[in-house]
Short mmCIF file of C-alpha atoms (C1' of nucleotides) in Angstrom, two decimals:
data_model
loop_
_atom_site.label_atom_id
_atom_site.label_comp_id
_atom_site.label_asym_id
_atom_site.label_seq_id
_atom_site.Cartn_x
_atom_site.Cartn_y
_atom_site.Cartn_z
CA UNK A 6 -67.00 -120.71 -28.04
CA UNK A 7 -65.11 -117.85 -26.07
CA UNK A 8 -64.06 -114.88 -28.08
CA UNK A 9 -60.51 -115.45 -26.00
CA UNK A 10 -59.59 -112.41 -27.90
CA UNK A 11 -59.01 -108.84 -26.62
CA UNK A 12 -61.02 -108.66 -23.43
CA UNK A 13 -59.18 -105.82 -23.18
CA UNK A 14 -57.71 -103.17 -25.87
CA UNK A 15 -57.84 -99.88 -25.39
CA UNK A 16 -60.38 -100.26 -22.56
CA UNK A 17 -64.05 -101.77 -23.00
CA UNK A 18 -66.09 -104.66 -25.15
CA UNK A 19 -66.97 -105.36 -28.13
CA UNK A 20 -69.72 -102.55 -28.61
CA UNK A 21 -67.15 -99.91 -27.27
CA UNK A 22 -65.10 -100.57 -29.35
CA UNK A 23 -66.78 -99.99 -32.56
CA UNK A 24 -69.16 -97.33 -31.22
CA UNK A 25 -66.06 -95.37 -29.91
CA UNK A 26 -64.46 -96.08 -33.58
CA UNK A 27 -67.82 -94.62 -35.24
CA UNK A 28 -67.86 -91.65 -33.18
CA UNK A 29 -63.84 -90.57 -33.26
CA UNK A 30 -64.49 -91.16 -37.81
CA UNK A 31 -67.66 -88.72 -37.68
CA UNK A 32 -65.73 -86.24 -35.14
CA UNK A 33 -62.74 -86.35 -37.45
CA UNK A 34 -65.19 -85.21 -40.18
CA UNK A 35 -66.91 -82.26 -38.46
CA UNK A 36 -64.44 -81.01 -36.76
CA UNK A 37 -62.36 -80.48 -39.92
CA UNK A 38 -65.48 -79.10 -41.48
CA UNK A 39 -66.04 -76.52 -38.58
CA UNK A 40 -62.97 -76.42 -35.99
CA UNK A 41 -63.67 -77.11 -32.16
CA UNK A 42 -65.45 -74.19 -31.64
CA UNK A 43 -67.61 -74.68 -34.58
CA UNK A 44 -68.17 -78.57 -34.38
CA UNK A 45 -71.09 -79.25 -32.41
CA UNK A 46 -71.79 -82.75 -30.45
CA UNK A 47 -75.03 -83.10 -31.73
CA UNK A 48 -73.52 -83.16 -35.72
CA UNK A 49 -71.20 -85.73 -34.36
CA UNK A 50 -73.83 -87.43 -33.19
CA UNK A 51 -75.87 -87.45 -36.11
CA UNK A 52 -72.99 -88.49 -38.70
CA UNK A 53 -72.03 -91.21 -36.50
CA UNK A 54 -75.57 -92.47 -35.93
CA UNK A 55 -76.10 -92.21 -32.48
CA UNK A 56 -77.99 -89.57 -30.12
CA UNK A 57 -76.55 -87.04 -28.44
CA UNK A 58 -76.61 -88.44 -25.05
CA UNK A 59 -74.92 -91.64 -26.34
CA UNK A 60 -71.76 -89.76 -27.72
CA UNK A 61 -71.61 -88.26 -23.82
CA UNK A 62 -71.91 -91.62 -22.46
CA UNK A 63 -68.64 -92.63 -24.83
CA UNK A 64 -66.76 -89.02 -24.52
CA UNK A 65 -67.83 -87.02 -21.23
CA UNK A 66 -67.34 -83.70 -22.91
CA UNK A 67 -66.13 -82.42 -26.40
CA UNK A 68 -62.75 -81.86 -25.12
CA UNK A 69 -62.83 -85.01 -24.45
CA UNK A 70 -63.67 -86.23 -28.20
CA UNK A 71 -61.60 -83.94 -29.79
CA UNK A 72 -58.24 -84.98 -27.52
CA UNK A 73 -59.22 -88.51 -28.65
CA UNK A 74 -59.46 -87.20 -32.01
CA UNK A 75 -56.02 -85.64 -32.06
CA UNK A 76 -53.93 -88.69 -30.64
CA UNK A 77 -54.97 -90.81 -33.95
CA UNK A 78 -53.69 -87.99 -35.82
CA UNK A 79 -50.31 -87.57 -34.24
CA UNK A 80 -50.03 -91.35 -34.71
CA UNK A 81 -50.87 -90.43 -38.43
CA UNK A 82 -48.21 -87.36 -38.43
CA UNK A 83 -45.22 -89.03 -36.55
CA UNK A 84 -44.64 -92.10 -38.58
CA UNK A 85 -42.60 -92.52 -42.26
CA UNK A 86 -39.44 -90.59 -40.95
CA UNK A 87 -37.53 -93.98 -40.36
CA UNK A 88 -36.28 -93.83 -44.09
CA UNK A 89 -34.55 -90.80 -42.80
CA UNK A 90 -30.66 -92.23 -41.55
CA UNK A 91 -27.26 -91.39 -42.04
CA UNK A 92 -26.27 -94.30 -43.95
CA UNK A 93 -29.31 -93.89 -46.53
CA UNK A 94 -29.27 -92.40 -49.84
CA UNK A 95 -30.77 -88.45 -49.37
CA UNK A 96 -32.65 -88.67 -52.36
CA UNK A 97 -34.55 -91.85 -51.46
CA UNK A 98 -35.02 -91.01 -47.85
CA UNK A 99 -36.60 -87.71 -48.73
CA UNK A 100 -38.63 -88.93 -51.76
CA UNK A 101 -40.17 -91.76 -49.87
CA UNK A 102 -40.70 -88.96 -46.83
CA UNK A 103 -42.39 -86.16 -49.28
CA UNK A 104 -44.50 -89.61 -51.15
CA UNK A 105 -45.93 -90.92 -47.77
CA UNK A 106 -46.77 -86.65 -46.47
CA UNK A 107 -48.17 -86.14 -50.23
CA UNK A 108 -50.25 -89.47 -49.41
CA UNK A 109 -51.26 -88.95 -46.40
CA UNK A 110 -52.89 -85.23 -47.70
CA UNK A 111 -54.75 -86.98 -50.52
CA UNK A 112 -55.99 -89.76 -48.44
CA UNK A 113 -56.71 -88.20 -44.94
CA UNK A 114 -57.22 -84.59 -45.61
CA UNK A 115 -59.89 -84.22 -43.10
CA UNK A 116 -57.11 -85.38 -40.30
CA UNK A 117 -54.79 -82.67 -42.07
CA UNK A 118 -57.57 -80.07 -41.25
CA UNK A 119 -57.58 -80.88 -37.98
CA UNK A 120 -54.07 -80.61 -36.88
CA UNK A 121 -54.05 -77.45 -38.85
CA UNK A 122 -56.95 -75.83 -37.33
CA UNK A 123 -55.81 -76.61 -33.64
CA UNK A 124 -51.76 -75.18 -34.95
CA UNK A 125 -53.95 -72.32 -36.62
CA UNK A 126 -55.33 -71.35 -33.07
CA UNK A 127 -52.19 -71.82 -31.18
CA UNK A 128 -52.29 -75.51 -30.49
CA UNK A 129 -53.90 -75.24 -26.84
CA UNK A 130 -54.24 -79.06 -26.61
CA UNK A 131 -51.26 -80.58 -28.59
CA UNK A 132 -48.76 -77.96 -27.35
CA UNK A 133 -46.37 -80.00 -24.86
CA UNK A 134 -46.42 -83.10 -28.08
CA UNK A 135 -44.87 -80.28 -30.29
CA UNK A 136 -42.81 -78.87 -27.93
CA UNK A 137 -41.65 -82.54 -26.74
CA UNK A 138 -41.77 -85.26 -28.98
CA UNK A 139 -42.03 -83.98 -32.30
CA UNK A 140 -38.96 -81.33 -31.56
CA UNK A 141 -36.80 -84.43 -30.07
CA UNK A 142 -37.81 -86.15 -33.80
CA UNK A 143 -36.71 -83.25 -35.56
CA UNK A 144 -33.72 -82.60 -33.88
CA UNK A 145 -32.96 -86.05 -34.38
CA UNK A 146 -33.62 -86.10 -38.01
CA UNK A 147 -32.17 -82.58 -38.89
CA UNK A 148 -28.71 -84.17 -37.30
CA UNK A 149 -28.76 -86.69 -39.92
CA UNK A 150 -29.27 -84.20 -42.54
CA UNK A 151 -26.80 -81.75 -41.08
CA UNK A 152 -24.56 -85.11 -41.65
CA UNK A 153 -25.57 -85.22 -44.75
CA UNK A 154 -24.51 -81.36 -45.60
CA UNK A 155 -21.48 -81.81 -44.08
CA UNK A 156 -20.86 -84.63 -46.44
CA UNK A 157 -21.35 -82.91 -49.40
CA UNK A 158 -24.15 -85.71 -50.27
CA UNK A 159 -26.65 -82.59 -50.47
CA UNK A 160 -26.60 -78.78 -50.83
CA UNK A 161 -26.43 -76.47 -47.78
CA UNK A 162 -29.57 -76.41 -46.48
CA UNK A 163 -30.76 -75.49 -43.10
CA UNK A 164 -32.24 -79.04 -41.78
CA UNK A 165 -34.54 -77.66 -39.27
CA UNK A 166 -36.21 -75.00 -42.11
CA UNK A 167 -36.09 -78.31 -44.45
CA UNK A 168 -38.43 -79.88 -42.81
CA UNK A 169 -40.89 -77.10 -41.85
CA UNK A 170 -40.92 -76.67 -45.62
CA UNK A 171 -41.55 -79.95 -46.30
CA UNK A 172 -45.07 -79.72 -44.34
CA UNK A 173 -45.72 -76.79 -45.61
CA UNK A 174 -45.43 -77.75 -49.23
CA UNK A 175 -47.19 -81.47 -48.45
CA UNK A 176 -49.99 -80.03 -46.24
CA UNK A 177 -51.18 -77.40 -48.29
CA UNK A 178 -52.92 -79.74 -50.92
CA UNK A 179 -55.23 -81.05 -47.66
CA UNK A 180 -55.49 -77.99 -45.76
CA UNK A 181 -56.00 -75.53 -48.69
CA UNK A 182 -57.89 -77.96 -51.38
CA UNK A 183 -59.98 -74.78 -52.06
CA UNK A 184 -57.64 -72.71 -53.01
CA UNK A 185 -55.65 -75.04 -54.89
CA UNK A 186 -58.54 -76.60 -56.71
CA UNK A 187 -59.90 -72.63 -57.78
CA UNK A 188 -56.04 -71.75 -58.72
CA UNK A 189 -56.23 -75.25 -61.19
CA UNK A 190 -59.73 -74.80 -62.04
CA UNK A 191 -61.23 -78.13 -60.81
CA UNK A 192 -64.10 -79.26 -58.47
CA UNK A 193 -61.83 -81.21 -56.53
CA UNK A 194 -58.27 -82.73 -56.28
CA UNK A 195 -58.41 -86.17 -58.89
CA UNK A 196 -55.86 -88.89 -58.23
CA UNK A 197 -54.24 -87.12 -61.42
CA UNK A 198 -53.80 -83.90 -59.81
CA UNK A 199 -52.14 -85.41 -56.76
CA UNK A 200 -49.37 -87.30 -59.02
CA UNK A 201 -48.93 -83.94 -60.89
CA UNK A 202 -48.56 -82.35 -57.08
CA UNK A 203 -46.68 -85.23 -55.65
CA UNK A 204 -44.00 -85.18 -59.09
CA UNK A 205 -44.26 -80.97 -58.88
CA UNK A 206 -42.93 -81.15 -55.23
CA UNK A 207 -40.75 -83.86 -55.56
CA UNK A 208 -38.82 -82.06 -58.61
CA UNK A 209 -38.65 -78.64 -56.40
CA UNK A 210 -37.05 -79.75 -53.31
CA UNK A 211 -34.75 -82.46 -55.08
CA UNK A 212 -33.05 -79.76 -57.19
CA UNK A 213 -33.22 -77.43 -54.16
CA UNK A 214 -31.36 -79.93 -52.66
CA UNK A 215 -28.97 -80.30 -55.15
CA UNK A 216 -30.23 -83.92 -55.78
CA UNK A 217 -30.74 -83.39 -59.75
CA UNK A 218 -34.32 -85.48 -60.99
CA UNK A 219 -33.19 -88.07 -62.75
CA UNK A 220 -35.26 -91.33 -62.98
CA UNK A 221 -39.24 -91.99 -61.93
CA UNK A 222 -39.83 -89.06 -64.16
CA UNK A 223 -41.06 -90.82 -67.38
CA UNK A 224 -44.15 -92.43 -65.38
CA UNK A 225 -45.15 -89.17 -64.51
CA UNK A 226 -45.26 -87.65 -68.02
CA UNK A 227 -47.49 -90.31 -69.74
CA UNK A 228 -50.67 -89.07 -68.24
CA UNK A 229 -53.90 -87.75 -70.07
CA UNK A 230 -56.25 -85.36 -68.58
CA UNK A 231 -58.23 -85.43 -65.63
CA UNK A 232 -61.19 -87.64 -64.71
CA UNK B 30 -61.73 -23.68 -41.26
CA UNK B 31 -63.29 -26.75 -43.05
CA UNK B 32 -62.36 -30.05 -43.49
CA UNK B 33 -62.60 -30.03 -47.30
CA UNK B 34 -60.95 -33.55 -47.06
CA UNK B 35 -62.55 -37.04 -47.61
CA UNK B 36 -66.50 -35.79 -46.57
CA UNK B 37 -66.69 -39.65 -47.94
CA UNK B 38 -64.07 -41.94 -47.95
CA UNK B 39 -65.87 -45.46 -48.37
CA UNK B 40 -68.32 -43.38 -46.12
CA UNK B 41 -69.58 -41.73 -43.29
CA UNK B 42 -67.84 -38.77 -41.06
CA UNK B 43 -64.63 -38.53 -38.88
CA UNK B 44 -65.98 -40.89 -36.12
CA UNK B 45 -67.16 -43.61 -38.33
CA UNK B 46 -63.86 -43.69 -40.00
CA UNK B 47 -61.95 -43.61 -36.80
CA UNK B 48 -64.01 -46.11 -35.06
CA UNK B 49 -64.89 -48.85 -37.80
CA UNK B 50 -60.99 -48.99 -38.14
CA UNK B 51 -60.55 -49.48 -34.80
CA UNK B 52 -63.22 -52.64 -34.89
CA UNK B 53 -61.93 -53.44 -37.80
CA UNK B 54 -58.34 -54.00 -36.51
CA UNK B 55 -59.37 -55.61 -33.32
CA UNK B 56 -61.39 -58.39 -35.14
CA UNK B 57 -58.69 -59.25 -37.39
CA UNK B 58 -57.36 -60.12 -33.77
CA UNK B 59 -59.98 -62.21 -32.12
CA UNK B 60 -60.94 -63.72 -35.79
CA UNK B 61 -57.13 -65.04 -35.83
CA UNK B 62 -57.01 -66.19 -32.26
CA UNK B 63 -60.57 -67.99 -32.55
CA UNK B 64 -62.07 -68.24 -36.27
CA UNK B 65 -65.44 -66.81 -37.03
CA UNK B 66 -67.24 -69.45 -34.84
CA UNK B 67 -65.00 -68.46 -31.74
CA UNK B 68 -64.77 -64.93 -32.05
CA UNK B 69 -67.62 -63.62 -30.09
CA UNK B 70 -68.70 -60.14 -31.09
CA UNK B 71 -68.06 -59.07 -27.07
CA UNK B 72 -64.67 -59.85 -27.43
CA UNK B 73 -64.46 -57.85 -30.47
CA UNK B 74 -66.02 -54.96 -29.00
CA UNK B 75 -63.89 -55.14 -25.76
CA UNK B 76 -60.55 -55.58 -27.72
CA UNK B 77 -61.89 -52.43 -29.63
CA UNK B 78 -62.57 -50.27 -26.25
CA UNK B 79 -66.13 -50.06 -27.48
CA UNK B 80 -69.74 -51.51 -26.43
CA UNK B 81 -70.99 -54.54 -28.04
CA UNK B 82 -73.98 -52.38 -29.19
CA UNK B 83 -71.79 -49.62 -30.35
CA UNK B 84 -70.12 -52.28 -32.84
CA UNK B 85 -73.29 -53.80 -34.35
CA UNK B 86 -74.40 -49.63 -34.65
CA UNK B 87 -71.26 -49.80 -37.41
CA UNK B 88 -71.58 -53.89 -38.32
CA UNK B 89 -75.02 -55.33 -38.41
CA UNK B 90 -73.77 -58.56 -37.89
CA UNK B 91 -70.92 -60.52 -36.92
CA UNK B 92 -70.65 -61.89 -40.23
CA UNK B 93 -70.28 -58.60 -41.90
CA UNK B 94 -67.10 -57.81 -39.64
CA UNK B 95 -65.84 -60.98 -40.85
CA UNK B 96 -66.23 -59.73 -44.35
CA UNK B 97 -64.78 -56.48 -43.51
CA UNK B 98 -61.53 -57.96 -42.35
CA UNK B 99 -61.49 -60.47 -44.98
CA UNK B 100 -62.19 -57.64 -47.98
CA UNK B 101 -59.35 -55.80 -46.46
CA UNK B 102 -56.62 -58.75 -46.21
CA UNK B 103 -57.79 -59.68 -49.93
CA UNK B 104 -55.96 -57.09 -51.11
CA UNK B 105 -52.83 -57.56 -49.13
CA UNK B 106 -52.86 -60.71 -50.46
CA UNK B 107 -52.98 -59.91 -54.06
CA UNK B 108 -50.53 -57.45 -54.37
CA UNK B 109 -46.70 -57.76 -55.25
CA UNK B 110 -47.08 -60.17 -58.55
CA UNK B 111 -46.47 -56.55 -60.46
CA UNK B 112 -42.24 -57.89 -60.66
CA UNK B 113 -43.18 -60.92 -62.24
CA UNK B 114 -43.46 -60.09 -65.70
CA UNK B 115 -41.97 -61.37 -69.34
CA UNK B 116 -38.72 -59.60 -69.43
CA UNK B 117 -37.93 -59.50 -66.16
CA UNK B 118 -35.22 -61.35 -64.56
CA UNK B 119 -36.36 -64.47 -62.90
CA UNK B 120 -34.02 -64.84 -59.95
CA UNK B 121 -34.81 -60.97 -59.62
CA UNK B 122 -39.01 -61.71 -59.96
CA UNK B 123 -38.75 -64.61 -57.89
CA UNK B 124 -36.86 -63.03 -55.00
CA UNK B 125 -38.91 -60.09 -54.69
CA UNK B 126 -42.31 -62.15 -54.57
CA UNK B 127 -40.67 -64.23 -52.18
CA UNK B 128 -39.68 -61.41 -49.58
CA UNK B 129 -42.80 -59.59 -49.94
CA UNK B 130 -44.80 -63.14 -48.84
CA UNK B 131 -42.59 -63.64 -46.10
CA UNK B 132 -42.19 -59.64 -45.36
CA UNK B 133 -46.15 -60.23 -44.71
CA UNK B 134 -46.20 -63.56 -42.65
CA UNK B 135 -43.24 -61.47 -40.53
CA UNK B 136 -45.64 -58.14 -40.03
CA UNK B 137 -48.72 -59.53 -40.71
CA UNK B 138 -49.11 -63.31 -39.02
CA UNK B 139 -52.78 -62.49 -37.79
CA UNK B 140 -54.30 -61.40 -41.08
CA UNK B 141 -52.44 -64.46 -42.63
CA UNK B 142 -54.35 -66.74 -40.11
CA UNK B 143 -57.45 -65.22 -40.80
CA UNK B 144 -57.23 -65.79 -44.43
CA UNK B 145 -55.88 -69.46 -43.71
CA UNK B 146 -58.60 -70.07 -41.18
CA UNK B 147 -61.24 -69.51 -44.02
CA UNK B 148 -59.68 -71.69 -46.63
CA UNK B 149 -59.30 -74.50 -44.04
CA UNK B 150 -63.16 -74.29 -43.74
CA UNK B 151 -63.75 -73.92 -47.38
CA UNK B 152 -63.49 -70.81 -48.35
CA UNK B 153 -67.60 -70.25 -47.93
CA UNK B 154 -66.86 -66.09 -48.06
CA UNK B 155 -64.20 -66.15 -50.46
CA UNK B 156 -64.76 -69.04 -52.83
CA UNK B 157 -65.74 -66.91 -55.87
CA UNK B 158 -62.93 -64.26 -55.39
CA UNK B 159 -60.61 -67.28 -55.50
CA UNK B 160 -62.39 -68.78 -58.85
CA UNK B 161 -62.33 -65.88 -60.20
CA UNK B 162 -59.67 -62.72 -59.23
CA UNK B 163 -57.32 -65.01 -57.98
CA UNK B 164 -57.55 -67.46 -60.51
CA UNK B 165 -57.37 -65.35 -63.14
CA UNK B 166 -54.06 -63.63 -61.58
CA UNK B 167 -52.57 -66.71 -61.22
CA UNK B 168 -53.47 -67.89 -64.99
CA UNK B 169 -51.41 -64.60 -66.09
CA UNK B 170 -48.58 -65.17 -64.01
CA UNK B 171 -48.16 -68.80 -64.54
CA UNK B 172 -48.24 -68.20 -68.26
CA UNK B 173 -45.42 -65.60 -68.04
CA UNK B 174 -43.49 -68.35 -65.63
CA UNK B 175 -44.30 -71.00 -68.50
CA UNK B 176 -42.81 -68.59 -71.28
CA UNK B 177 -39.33 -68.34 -68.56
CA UNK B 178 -39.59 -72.01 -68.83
CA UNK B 179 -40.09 -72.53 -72.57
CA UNK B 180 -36.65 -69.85 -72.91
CA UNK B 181 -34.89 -72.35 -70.91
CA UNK B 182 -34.17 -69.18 -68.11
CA UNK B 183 -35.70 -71.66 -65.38
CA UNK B 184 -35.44 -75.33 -64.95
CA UNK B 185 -38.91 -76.78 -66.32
CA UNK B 186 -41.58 -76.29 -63.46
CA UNK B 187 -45.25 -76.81 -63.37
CA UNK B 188 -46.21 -73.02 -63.36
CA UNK B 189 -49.10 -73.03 -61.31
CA UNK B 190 -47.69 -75.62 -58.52
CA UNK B 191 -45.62 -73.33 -57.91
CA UNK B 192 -47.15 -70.25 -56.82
CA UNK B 193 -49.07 -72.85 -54.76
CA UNK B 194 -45.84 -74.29 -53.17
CA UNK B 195 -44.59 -70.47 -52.66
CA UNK B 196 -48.34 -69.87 -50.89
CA UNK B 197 -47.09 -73.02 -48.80
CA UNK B 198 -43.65 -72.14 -48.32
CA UNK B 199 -43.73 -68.44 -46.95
CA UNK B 200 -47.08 -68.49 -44.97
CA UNK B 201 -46.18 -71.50 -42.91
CA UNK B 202 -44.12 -69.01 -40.70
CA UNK B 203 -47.34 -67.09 -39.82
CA UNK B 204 -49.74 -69.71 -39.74
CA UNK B 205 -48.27 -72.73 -38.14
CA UNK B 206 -46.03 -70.06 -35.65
CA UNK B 207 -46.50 -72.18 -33.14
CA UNK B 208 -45.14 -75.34 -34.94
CA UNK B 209 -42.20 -73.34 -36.33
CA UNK B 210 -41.45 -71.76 -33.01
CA UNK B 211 -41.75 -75.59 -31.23
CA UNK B 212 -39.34 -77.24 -33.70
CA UNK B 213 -36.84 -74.39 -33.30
CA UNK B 214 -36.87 -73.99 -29.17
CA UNK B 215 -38.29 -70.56 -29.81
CA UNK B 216 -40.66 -68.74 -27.30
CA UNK B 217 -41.65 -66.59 -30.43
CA UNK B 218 -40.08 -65.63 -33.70
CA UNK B 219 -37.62 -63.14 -33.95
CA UNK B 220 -36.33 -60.87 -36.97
CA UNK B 221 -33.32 -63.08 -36.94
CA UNK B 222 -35.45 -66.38 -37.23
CA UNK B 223 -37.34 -64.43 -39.97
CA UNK B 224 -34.34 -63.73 -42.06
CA UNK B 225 -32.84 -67.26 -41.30
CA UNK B 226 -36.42 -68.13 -42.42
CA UNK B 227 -36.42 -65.90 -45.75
CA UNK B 228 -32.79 -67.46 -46.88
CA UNK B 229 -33.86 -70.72 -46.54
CA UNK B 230 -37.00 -70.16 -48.59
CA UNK B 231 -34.71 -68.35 -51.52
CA UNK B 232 -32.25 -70.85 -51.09
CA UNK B 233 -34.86 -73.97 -51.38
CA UNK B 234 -36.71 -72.00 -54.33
CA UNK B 235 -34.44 -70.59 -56.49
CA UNK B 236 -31.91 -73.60 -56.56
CA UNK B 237 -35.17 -75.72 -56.89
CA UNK B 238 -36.08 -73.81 -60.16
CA UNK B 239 -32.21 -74.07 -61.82
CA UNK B 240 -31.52 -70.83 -59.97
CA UNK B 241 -27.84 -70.88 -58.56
CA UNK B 242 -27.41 -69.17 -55.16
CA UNK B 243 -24.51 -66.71 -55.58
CA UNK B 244 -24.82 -63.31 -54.20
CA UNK B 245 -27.26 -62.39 -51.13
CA UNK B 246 -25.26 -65.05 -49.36
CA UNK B 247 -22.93 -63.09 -46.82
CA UNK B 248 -25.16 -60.79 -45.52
CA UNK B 249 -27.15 -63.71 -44.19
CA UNK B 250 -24.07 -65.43 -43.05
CA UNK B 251 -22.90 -62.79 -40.07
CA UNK B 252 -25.65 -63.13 -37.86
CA UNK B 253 -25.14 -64.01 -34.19
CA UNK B 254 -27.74 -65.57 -31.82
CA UNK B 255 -31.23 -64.46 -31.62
CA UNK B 256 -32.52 -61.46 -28.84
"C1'" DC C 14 -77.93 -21.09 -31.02
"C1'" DT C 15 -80.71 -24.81 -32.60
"C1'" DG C 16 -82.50 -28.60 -34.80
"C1'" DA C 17 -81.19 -32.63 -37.04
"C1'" DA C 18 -78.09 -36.24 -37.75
"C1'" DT C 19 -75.00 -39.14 -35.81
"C1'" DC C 20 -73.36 -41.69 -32.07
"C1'" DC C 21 -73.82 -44.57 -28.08
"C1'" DT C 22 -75.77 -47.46 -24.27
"C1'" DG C 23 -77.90 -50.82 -21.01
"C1'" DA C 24 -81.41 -53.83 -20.65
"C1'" DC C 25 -83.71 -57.41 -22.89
"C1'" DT C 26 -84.79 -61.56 -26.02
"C1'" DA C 27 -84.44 -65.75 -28.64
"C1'" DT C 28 -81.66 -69.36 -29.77
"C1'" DT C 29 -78.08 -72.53 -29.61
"C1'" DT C 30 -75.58 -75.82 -27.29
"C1'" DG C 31 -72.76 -78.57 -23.83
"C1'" DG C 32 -73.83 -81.38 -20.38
"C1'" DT C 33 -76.87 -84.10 -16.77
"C1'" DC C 34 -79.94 -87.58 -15.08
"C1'" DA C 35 -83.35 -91.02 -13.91
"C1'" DG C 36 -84.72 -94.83 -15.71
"C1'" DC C 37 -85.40 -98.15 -19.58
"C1'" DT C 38 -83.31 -101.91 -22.65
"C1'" DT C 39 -79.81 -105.05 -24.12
"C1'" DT C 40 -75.87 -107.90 -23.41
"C1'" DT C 41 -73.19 -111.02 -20.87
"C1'" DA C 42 -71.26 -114.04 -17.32
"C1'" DT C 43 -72.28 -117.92 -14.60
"C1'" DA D 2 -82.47 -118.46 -15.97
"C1'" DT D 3 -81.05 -114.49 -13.74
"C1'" DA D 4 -78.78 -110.80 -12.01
"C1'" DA D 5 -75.42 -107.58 -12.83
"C1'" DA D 6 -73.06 -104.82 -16.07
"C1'" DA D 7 -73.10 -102.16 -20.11
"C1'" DG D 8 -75.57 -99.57 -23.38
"C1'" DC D 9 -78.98 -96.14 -24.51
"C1'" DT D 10 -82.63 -92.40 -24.40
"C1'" DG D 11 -85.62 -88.19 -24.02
"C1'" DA D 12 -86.48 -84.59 -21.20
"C1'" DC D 13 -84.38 -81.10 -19.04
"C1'" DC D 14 -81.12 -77.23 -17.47
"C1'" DA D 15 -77.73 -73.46 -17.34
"C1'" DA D 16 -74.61 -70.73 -19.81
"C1'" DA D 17 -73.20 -68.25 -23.73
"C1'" DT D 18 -74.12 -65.27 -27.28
"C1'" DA D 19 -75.99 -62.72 -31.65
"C1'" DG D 20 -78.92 -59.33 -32.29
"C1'" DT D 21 -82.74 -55.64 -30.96
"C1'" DC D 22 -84.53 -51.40 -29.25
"C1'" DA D 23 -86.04 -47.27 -26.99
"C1'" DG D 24 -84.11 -43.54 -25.62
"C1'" DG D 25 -80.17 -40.57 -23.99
"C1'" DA D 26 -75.73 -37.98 -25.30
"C1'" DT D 27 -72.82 -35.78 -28.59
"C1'" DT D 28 -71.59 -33.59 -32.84
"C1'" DC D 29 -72.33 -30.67 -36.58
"C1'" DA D 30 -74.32 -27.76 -40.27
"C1'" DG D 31 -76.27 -23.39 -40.95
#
DNA sequence: CTGAATCCTGACTATTTGGTCAGCTTTTAT
DNA sequence: ATAAAAGCTGACCAAATAGTCAGGATTCAG
C-alpha cells in the first residue's frame, strides 16, 4: 500500500507535517501569553513537546515561527465577509459578519491576542497585508455599504469607521477577557456570557444602523445564570 | 528666599521631581513601542537623556517603572464618569464620556497602548485594581445606566456591555493606529480623521441606544480634506 | 564655608536566550 | 537489506540585558 496521498502539501512528509502543526498550536499559545519579545523558543518547545533544537530544525529562527504563526491567523481574520453584497439584506449580512467575529473571539482568543499584540506594537511583520489586502477588502466592502446608505436600506454611517468599529467591539471580548471578566465579575468568559456579548453587540450596531431588533431576540432572553 | 513650596510632593527634592518625571514620561514611550518584555531599561534611560545607572538610582527595577507609568495612566483612565449620573441627560452623559475617551486615544495613544498592552497579557500588575476600583465604578455607573433604561430615556441595553463596547469603540483609534491608519490610506491620524472618528462613534452609539442624531451634525459636515 | 545628603557614573557580573553544530537515530525508497 | 534522507539531540557559544557597587561630583542646609 502507497499512501498516494499528499507527497507534497505545504512542503515535507508525514512527520513535518504534524510536528510543524504541534509547534505553530504551542507558539500560538505563548506568544499570546507573552508577545514576541516575551515568548521564548524554549516554552514553545516545551508546550509542544519537543526540544529546543528540534523547533530550530522546523523554524530556523523565531521570526521565522512567529511569521508562520501570523499567516494562519490572517487566514482566520480575512474570511466571513462574503455575506457582505449589494444585493443582500444589511441586517443579515452584518449579523452573520458580527456572529462569525463574536465566534471567532470566543473560540480562538489566543489567535486574537496575537494579531493584537503585533497591531499593538506597530505591526512590523504584517504591515504591507494591512496596507494591501485587507485595505483592498475594505474598500471593497465599505462600497457596498456606501450602496447601501445611498439606498436608504441603512442609516448614514461612515462604512470605513463601520467596520473598524466592528473589530473593535468583536475583539475586545478576546483581547481584553481580563478586563471584561473583572468588569462582570467572573473567572472567565462562559458560553453564556458570550451569547449575552454576541446579543449586546448585535442590538447596538443594528439600531445604530437604523436596522430596528426585531426577531432572534426571544432565544436570547430565556437563559438562566452562568455555569 | 526659600522655596516654602512642595519640600515633599510624593517625595524627594527639586531634582528627583524633575528627573523621575522625565523617566517617567520616556518609559511610557518605550513601554508602548515594546511592552514590558521589550522595553529595555537602556532605552529608557537614553530616551530620558540619563544613564542607565542614574535611572535604577530613582527605580530599583524595571518593573517598578512599569508600575510607575501604569499607577499614573490608572487615573487617566478612571476619570470623566463624574457626567454620568441619575438626572442627567443621557444623550448629554453619553456624549461627554464619549469625547473625553476619544479626546484621550487623540492626545494620549501611547499611554492607551500601555494600558492595552497589559490587559492583552493579563493584567498580572493591574488585575486587582480592575476587580476591585474599576469594578466597583463600573457597578455604580451601570446601575445609574439601568435606572435610564428602566425610565424608558434609552432603548433597553445591557448596562455593563456597554461601557465595555465604549472601552472598545474609542480606544481602537489609539491602539490599533496602525490598522485604522491602513484601512483609511493614512500615513498617520490627523485631527480631521479624529473628529471624523469621534462623529462616527456618537453617531453609532447614541442611535444604537434610541438616541436620535439631531444637532452636532453640521459642524462635522464642513470639513475639507485632511493636512 | 563646610559637612552631609543627594545625585550620578562607568565598570562589572550573573543570567537569560536565540541560534549552531557534529553526530546519533529513525524512517523510507528501492 | 541497505543506503540515503529526514528527524533529533545535548553541548556549546555569543549577545543582550537587569541589576550592583565603589567612589566621584554636585547640591544644600545651617
Amino acid at each position: 500500500m502507497k499512501a498516494v496521498v499528499r507527497m507534497r502539501e505545504a512542503g515535507g512528509g508525514r512527520i513535518r507535517q504534524q510536528q510543524e502543526s504541534a509547534i505553530l498550536q504551542a507558539a500560538e499559545r505563548v506568544f499570546a501569553r507573552g508577545g514576541f519579545q516575551g515568548a521564548t523558543m524554549a516554552e514553545i518547545a516545551r508546550e509542544a513537546g519537543l526540544s529546543k533544537s528540534n523547533v530550530h530544525y522546523y523554524f530556523g529562527t523565531k521570526a521565522d515561527v512567529y511569521r508562520a504563526v501570523l499567516a494562519n491567523i490572517l487566514r482566520l481574520w480575512l474570511a466571513e465577509t462574503d455575506r457582505i453584497t449589494a444585493e443582500a439584506d444589511p441586517r443579515d449580512a452584518l449579523s452573520h459578519y458580527i456572529q462569525a467575529k463574536m465566534r471567532l473571539s470566543a473560540q480562538r482568543p489566543e489567535a486574537s491576542r496575537v494579531f493584537a499584540n503585533e497591531l499593538l506594537h506597530g505591526a512590523p511583520e504584517i504591515g504591507n497585508f494591512l496596507r494591501e489586502t485587507l485595505r483592498e477588502q475594505v474598500e471593497d466592502k465599505a462600497e457596498i455599504v456606501q450602496g447601501w446608505v445611498q439606498a436608504g436600506r441603512i442609516a448614514p454611517v461612515d462604512p470605513v469607521h463601520l467596520f473598524i468599529s466592528l473589530w473593535a467591539l468583536t475583539q475586545t471580548y478576546a483581547d481584553f477577557e481580563v478586563q471584561v471578566c473583572a468588569v462582570l465579575g467572573r473567572r472567565a468568559l462562559g458560553t453564556l456570557d458570550h451569547r449575552r456579548a454576541t446579543a449586546h453587540v448585535l442590538n447596538l450596531v443594528l439600531r445604530g444602523c437604523g436596522l430596528d431588533d426585531e426577531g432572534g431576540r426571544t432565544e436570547i432572553a430565556r437563559e438562566g445564570q452562568d455555569a
